[in-house]
Amino acid sequence: MTKSGATHEAVLPSSPSDTELSALRTRALAVMARAYAPYSNFRVGAALLGEDGAVVEGCNVENASYPAGICAERAAVAAAVAAGVQSFRAIAVATEAEEPTPPCGICRQMLVEFAPDLLVVSVTSGGRESRWTLGELLPEAFTPKSLDRR
Ligand code: THU
């Protein structure tokens, strides 16, 4: 089983430790503060924990041409892949919302490509937290394996 390409789908990630999750939350909240969200005023930070323990961040970056903007989670995935990290154990998402928010549908799809068993931890600046697995958030996903049915 390789760690790159489509064949890593079946790799089960090891559970992140409390220390790793705590660091991930902190990083997600910190990068949220650097988000560029002048149109929605909804700042989002994301921190991805790589299989090797590396943490890669992303924030939402909006644009005057609204659809050109990108979500924090997808920005984090793009940054991770550019840094050579393609296998993830957890993602922390941080917002200033009242309740923890799960990743949007497009971000779920982007994440499942690399980490079908991902732990998703959503935190708020007010200290609330929710957790899901990506499988719960995106059941019956279209994955690289789906293309085998061609
Ligand atoms: N946003 C994210 O960054 N991640 C999500 O999963 C949901 C939405 C961003 C997109 C936009 O900049 C703002 O939040 C409001 O939708």
Coordinates of N, CA and C and ligand atoms in Angstrom, one line a residue:
M1 N 0.9 -1.2 0.0 CA 0.0 0.0 0.0 C 0.9 1.3 0.0
T2 N 0.7 2.1 -0.9 CA 1.5 3.3 -1.0 C 0.7 4.5 -0.2
K3 N 1.5 5.5 0.0 CA 0.9 6.7 0.7 C 0.5 7.7 -0.3
S4 N 0.8 7.5 -1.6 CA 0.4 8.5 -2.6 C -0.5 7.8 -3.6
G5 N -1.2 8.6 -4.4 CA -2.0 8.1 -5.4 C -3.3 7.6 -4.8
A6 N -4.1 6.9 -5.6 CA -5.5 6.5 -5.2 C -5.5 5.3 -4.3
T7 N -4.4 4.6 -4.2 CA -4.4 3.3 -3.5 C -4.3 3.4 -2.0
H8 N -4.2 4.6 -1.5 CA -4.1 4.8 0.0 C -5.5 4.8 0.6
E9 N -6.5 4.6 -0.2 CA -7.8 4.8 0.4 C -8.1 3.9 1.5
A10 N -7.6 2.7 1.5 CA -7.9 1.7 2.6 C -7.1 1.8 3.8
V11 N -6.1 2.7 3.8 CA -5.3 2.9 5.0 C -6.1 3.5 6.2
L12 N -6.1 2.8 7.3 CA -6.8 3.4 8.4 C -5.9 4.3 9.2
P13 N -6.3 5.5 9.5 CA -5.4 6.4 10.2 C -5.4 6.1 11.7
S14 N -4.3 6.2 12.3 CA -4.3 6.0 13.8 C -4.9 7.2 14.5
S15 N -5.6 6.9 15.6 CA -6.3 8.0 16.3 C -5.3 9.0 16.8
P16 N -5.6 10.3 16.6 CA -4.7 11.4 17.2 C -4.8 11.4 18.7
S17 N -3.7 11.7 19.3 CA -3.6 11.8 20.8 C -4.3 13.1 21.2
D18 N -4.6 13.2 22.5 CA -5.2 14.5 23.0 C -4.2 15.6 22.8
T19 N -2.9 15.4 22.9 CA -1.9 16.4 22.7 C -2.0 16.9 21.3
E20 N -2.1 16.0 20.3 CA -2.1 16.4 18.9 C -3.4 17.1 18.6
L21 N -4.5 16.7 19.2 CA -5.8 17.4 19.0 C -5.8 18.8 19.6
S22 N -5.2 18.9 20.7 CA -5.1 20.2 21.3 C -4.3 21.2 20.5
A23 N -3.2 20.7 20.0 CA -2.3 21.5 19.1 C -3.1 21.9 17.8
L24 N -3.9 21.0 17.3 CA -4.6 21.2 16.1 C -5.7 22.3 16.2
R25 N -6.4 22.2 17.4 CA -7.4 23.2 17.7 C -6.7 24.6 17.8
T26 N -5.6 24.7 18.4 CA -4.9 26.0 18.6 C -4.5 26.5 17.2
R27 N -4.0 25.6 16.4 CA -3.5 26.1 15.0 C -4.7 26.5 14.2
A28 N -5.9 25.8 14.3 CA -7.1 26.2 13.5 C -7.6 27.6 14.0
L29 N -7.6 27.8 15.2 CA -8.1 29.1 15.7 C -7.1 30.2 15.3
A30 N -5.8 29.9 15.3 CA -4.8 30.9 15.0 C -5.0 31.3 13.5
V31 N -5.1 30.3 12.6 CA -5.2 30.6 11.2 C -6.5 31.3 10.9
M32 N -7.6 31.0 11.6 CA -8.9 31.6 11.4 C -8.7 33.1 11.5
A33 N -7.9 33.6 12.4 CA -7.7 35.0 12.6 C -7.0 35.7 11.3
R34 N -6.4 34.9 10.5 CA -5.8 35.4 9.2 C -6.7 35.2 8.0
A35 N -7.9 34.7 8.2 CA -8.8 34.6 7.1 C -9.1 35.9 6.4
Y36 N -9.4 35.8 5.1 CA -9.8 37.0 4.3 C -11.2 36.8 4.0
A37 N -12.1 37.4 4.8 CA -13.6 37.2 4.6 C -14.3 38.5 4.7
P38 N -14.0 39.5 3.9 CA -14.7 40.8 4.1 C -16.1 40.8 3.6
Y39 N -16.5 39.8 2.8 CA -17.9 39.7 2.2 C -18.8 39.0 3.1
S40 N -18.4 37.9 3.7 CA -19.3 37.1 4.6 C -19.1 37.5 6.0
N41 N -17.9 38.0 6.3 CA -17.5 38.2 7.7 C -17.6 36.9 8.5
F42 N -17.4 35.8 7.8 CA -17.4 34.5 8.5 C -16.1 33.9 8.3
R43 N -15.2 34.1 9.3 CA -13.8 33.6 9.2 C -13.8 32.1 9.6
V44 N -13.0 31.4 8.8 CA -12.8 29.9 9.1 C -11.3 29.6 9.0
G45 N -10.9 28.8 10.0 CA -9.5 28.3 10.0 C -9.6 26.8 9.9
A46 N -8.6 26.2 9.3 CA -8.6 24.7 9.3 C -7.1 24.3 9.5
A47 N -6.9 23.2 10.3 CA -5.6 22.7 10.5 C -5.7 21.1 10.3
L48 N -4.9 20.7 9.3 CA -4.9 19.2 9.0 C -3.7 18.6 9.7
L49 N -4.0 17.4 10.3 CA -2.9 16.6 10.9 C -2.5 15.5 9.9
G50 N -1.3 15.6 9.4 CA -0.8 14.6 8.5 C -0.5 13.3 9.2
E51 N -0.4 12.2 8.4 CA -0.1 10.9 9.0 C 1.2 10.9 9.8
D52 N 2.1 11.8 9.3 CA 3.5 11.8 9.9 C 3.5 12.8 11.1
G53 N 2.4 13.4 11.4 CA 2.4 14.4 12.5 C 2.5 15.8 12.1
A54 N 2.8 16.0 10.8 CA 2.8 17.4 10.3 C 1.5 18.1 10.4
V55 N 1.5 19.4 10.7 CA 0.2 20.2 10.7 C 0.3 21.2 9.6
V56 N -0.8 21.2 8.7 CA -0.8 22.2 7.6 C -2.1 23.0 7.8
E57 N -2.0 24.3 7.6 CA -3.2 25.2 7.9 C -3.8 25.7 6.6
G58 N -5.0 26.2 6.7 CA -5.6 26.9 5.6 C -6.7 27.8 6.2
C59 N -7.0 28.9 5.5 CA -8.1 29.7 5.9 C -9.0 30.1 4.7
N60 N -10.2 30.6 4.9 CA -11.0 30.9 3.8 C -10.5 32.2 3.2
V61 N -10.5 32.3 1.9 CA -10.0 33.5 1.1 C -11.1 33.9 0.2
E62 N -11.8 34.9 0.4 CA -12.9 35.4 -0.4 C -12.4 36.3 -1.5
N63 N -13.3 36.7 -2.4 CA -13.0 37.5 -3.6 C -14.2 38.3 -4.0
A64 N -13.9 39.5 -4.6 CA -14.9 40.4 -5.0 C -15.8 39.6 -6.0
S65 N -15.2 38.7 -6.8 CA -16.0 37.8 -7.6 C -16.3 36.6 -6.7
Y66 N -17.5 36.6 -6.1 CA -17.7 35.7 -5.0 C -17.4 34.2 -5.2
P67 N -17.7 33.6 -6.3 CA -17.4 32.2 -6.5 C -15.9 31.9 -6.6
A68 N -15.1 32.9 -6.7 CA -13.7 32.7 -6.8 C -13.1 32.4 -5.5
G69 N -13.8 32.6 -4.4 CA -13.3 32.3 -3.1 C -13.1 30.9 -2.8
I70 N -12.3 30.6 -1.8 CA -12.0 29.2 -1.4 C -12.2 29.0 0.1
C71 N -12.7 27.8 0.5 CA -13.0 27.5 1.9 C -11.6 27.2 2.6
A72 N -11.6 27.3 3.9 CA -10.5 27.0 4.7 C -10.0 25.5 4.5
E73 N -10.9 24.6 4.5 CA -10.6 23.2 4.5 C -9.9 22.9 3.2
R74 N -10.4 23.4 2.1 CA -9.8 23.1 0.8 C -8.5 23.8 0.6
A75 N -8.4 25.0 1.2 CA -7.1 25.7 1.2 C -6.0 24.9 1.9
A76 N -6.5 24.3 3.0 CA -5.5 23.4 3.8 C -5.1 22.2 3.0
V77 N -6.0 21.6 2.3 CA -5.7 20.4 1.6 C -4.7 20.8 0.5
A78 N -5.0 21.9 -0.2 CA -4.1 22.3 -1.3 C -2.7 22.6 -0.8
A79 N -2.6 23.2 0.4 CA -1.3 23.6 1.0 C -0.6 22.3 1.4
A80 N -1.3 21.3 1.9 CA -0.7 20.1 2.4 C -0.1 19.3 1.2
V81 N -0.9 19.2 0.1 CA -0.5 18.5 -1.1 C 0.8 19.2 -1.6
A82 N 0.8 20.5 -1.6 CA 1.9 21.2 -2.1 C 3.2 21.0 -1.3
A83 N 2.9 20.7 0.0 CA 4.0 20.4 1.0 C 4.4 19.0 1.0
G84 N 3.7 18.1 0.2 CA 4.1 16.7 0.1 C 3.3 15.8 1.1
V85 N 2.3 16.4 1.7 CA 1.5 15.6 2.6 C 0.2 15.2 2.0
Q86 N -0.1 13.9 1.9 CA -1.3 13.5 1.2 C -2.1 12.5 2.0
S87 N -1.8 12.3 3.2 CA -2.5 11.3 4.1 C -2.7 12.0 5.4
F88 N -4.0 12.0 5.8 CA -4.4 12.8 7.0 C -5.1 12.0 8.1
R89 N -4.9 12.4 9.3 CA -5.6 11.7 10.4 C -6.7 12.5 11.0
A90 N -6.6 13.8 11.0 CA -7.7 14.6 11.5 C -7.6 16.0 10.9
I91 N -8.7 16.7 11.0 CA -8.8 18.1 10.7 C -9.5 18.8 11.8
A92 N -9.0 20.0 12.2 CA -9.7 20.9 13.1 C -10.2 22.1 12.3
V93 N -11.5 22.4 12.5 CA -12.1 23.6 11.8 C -12.5 24.5 12.9
A94 N -12.1 25.8 12.7 CA -12.4 26.8 13.7 C -13.2 27.9 13.1
T95 N -14.3 28.3 13.8 CA -15.1 29.5 13.4 C -15.4 30.3 14.7
E96 N -16.1 31.5 14.4 CA -16.6 32.3 15.5 C -18.1 32.2 15.6
A97 N -18.6 31.1 15.0 CA -20.1 30.9 15.0 C -20.5 30.5 16.5
E98 N -21.8 30.5 16.7 CA -22.3 30.1 18.0 C -22.1 28.6 18.2
E99 N -22.4 27.8 17.2 CA -22.3 26.4 17.2 C -21.2 25.9 16.3
P100 N -20.5 24.8 16.6 CA -19.5 24.3 15.7 C -20.1 23.9 14.4
T101 N -19.4 24.3 13.3 CA -19.9 24.0 11.9 C -19.1 22.9 11.2
P102 N -19.8 22.0 10.6 CA -19.1 21.0 9.8 C -18.6 21.5 8.5
P103 N -17.7 20.9 7.8 CA -17.2 21.3 6.5 C -18.4 21.3 5.5
C104 N -18.3 22.2 4.5 CA -19.4 22.2 3.5 C -19.2 21.0 2.6
G105 N -20.2 20.8 1.7 CA -20.2 19.6 0.9 C -19.0 19.5 0.0
I106 N -18.6 20.6 -0.6 CA -17.5 20.5 -1.5 C -16.2 20.2 -0.8
C107 N -16.0 20.7 0.4 CA -14.9 20.4 1.2 C -14.9 18.9 1.7
R108 N -16.1 18.4 2.0 CA -16.1 17.0 2.4 C -15.6 16.1 1.2
Q109 N -16.1 16.5 0.0 CA -15.6 15.7 -1.2 C -14.1 15.8 -1.4
M110 N -13.6 17.0 -1.2 CA -12.1 17.2 -1.3 C -11.4 16.4 -0.3
L111 N -11.9 16.3 0.9 CA -11.2 15.6 2.0 C -11.3 14.1 1.8
V112 N -12.4 13.6 1.3 CA -12.6 12.1 1.2 C -11.6 11.5 0.2
E113 N -11.1 12.3 -0.7 CA -10.2 11.8 -1.7 C -8.9 11.3 -1.0
F114 N -8.5 12.0 0.1 CA -7.3 11.7 0.7 C -7.4 11.0 2.1
A115 N -8.6 11.1 2.7 CA -8.8 10.6 4.1 C -10.2 10.2 4.3
P116 N -10.6 9.0 3.8 CA -12.0 8.6 4.0 C -12.4 8.4 5.5
D117 N -11.4 8.1 6.3 CA -11.7 7.9 7.7 C -11.3 9.0 8.6
L118 N -11.2 10.2 8.1 CA -10.8 11.4 8.8 C -11.6 11.7 10.0
L119 N -11.0 12.1 11.1 CA -11.7 12.6 12.3 C -11.8 14.1 12.0
V120 N -13.1 14.6 12.1 CA -13.3 16.1 11.9 C -13.7 16.7 13.2
V121 N -12.9 17.6 13.7 CA -13.2 18.3 15.0 C -13.5 19.8 14.6
S122 N -14.7 20.2 15.0 CA -15.1 21.6 14.8 C -15.1 22.4 16.1
V123 N -14.4 23.5 16.1 CA -14.4 24.2 17.4 C -14.8 25.7 17.1
T124 N -15.3 26.3 18.2 CA -15.7 27.7 18.1 C -14.7 28.5 19.0
S125 N -14.7 29.8 18.6 CA -13.8 30.7 19.4 C -14.4 30.8 20.9
G126 N -15.7 30.4 21.0 CA -16.3 30.4 22.3 C -16.1 29.2 23.1
G127 N -15.4 28.2 22.5 CA -15.0 27.0 23.3 C -15.9 25.8 23.1
R128 N -16.8 25.9 22.1 CA -17.7 24.7 21.9 C -17.0 23.8 20.9
E129 N -17.4 22.6 20.9 CA -16.7 21.6 20.0 C -17.7 20.5 19.6
S130 N -17.6 20.0 18.4 CA -18.3 18.9 17.9 C -17.3 18.0 17.1
R131 N -17.6 16.7 17.1 CA -16.7 15.8 16.4 C -17.6 14.9 15.5
W132 N -17.0 14.6 14.3 CA -17.7 13.6 13.4 C -16.5 12.8 12.8
T133 N -16.9 11.7 12.1 CA -16.0 11.1 11.2 C -16.4 11.6 9.8
L134 N -15.5 11.6 8.9 CA -15.9 12.0 7.5 C -16.9 11.1 6.9
G135 N -16.8 9.8 7.3 CA -17.8 8.8 6.9 C -19.2 9.1 7.3
E136 N -19.3 9.7 8.5 CA -20.7 10.2 8.9 C -21.2 11.4 8.1
L137 N -20.2 12.2 7.8 CA -20.6 13.5 7.1 C -20.8 13.3 5.6
L138 N -20.1 12.3 5.1 CA -20.3 12.0 3.6 C -20.3 10.5 3.3
P139 N -21.5 9.9 3.7 CA -21.7 8.5 3.4 C -21.8 8.2 1.9
E140 N -21.5 7.0 1.5 CA -21.6 6.6 0.1 C -20.9 7.6 -0.8
A141 N -19.6 7.9 -0.4 CA -18.9 8.9 -1.2 C -18.4 8.4 -2.5
F142 N -18.3 9.4 -3.4 CA -17.6 9.1 -4.7 C -16.1 9.3 -4.4
T143 N -15.3 8.2 -4.6 CA -13.9 8.2 -4.3 C -13.1 7.7 -5.5
P144 N -11.8 7.8 -5.4 CA -11.0 7.3 -6.5 C -11.4 5.8 -6.9
K145 N -11.8 5.0 -6.0 CA -12.3 3.7 -6.3 C -13.5 3.7 -7.2
S146 N -14.3 4.7 -7.1 CA -15.5 4.7 -7.9 C -15.1 4.7 -9.4
L147 N -14.0 5.3 -9.7 CA -13.6 5.4 -11.1 C -13.2 4.0 -11.7
D148 N -12.9 3.0 -10.8 CA -12.6 1.7 -11.2 C -13.8 1.0 -12.0
R149 N -15.0 1.6 -11.8 CA -16.2 1.0 -12.4 C -16.3 1.4 -13.8
R150 N -15.4 2.2 -14.3 CA -15.5 2.6 -15.7 C -15.5 1.4 -16.7
Ligands
THU1 N1 -16.5 28.4 4.5 C1 -15.4 27.6 4.8 O1 -14.2 28.2 4.8 N2 -15.5 26.3 5.1 C2 -16.7 25.7 5.1 O2 -16.8 24.5 5.2 C3 -18.0 26.4 4.9 C4 -17.8 27.8 4.5 C5 -16.3 29.8 4.1 C6 -16.6 30.1 2.7 C7 -17.0 31.6 2.8 O3 -15.8 32.3 2.7 C8 -17.6 31.7 4.2 O4 -17.1 30.6 4.9 C9 -19.1 31.8 4.2 O5 -19.7 30.8 3.6

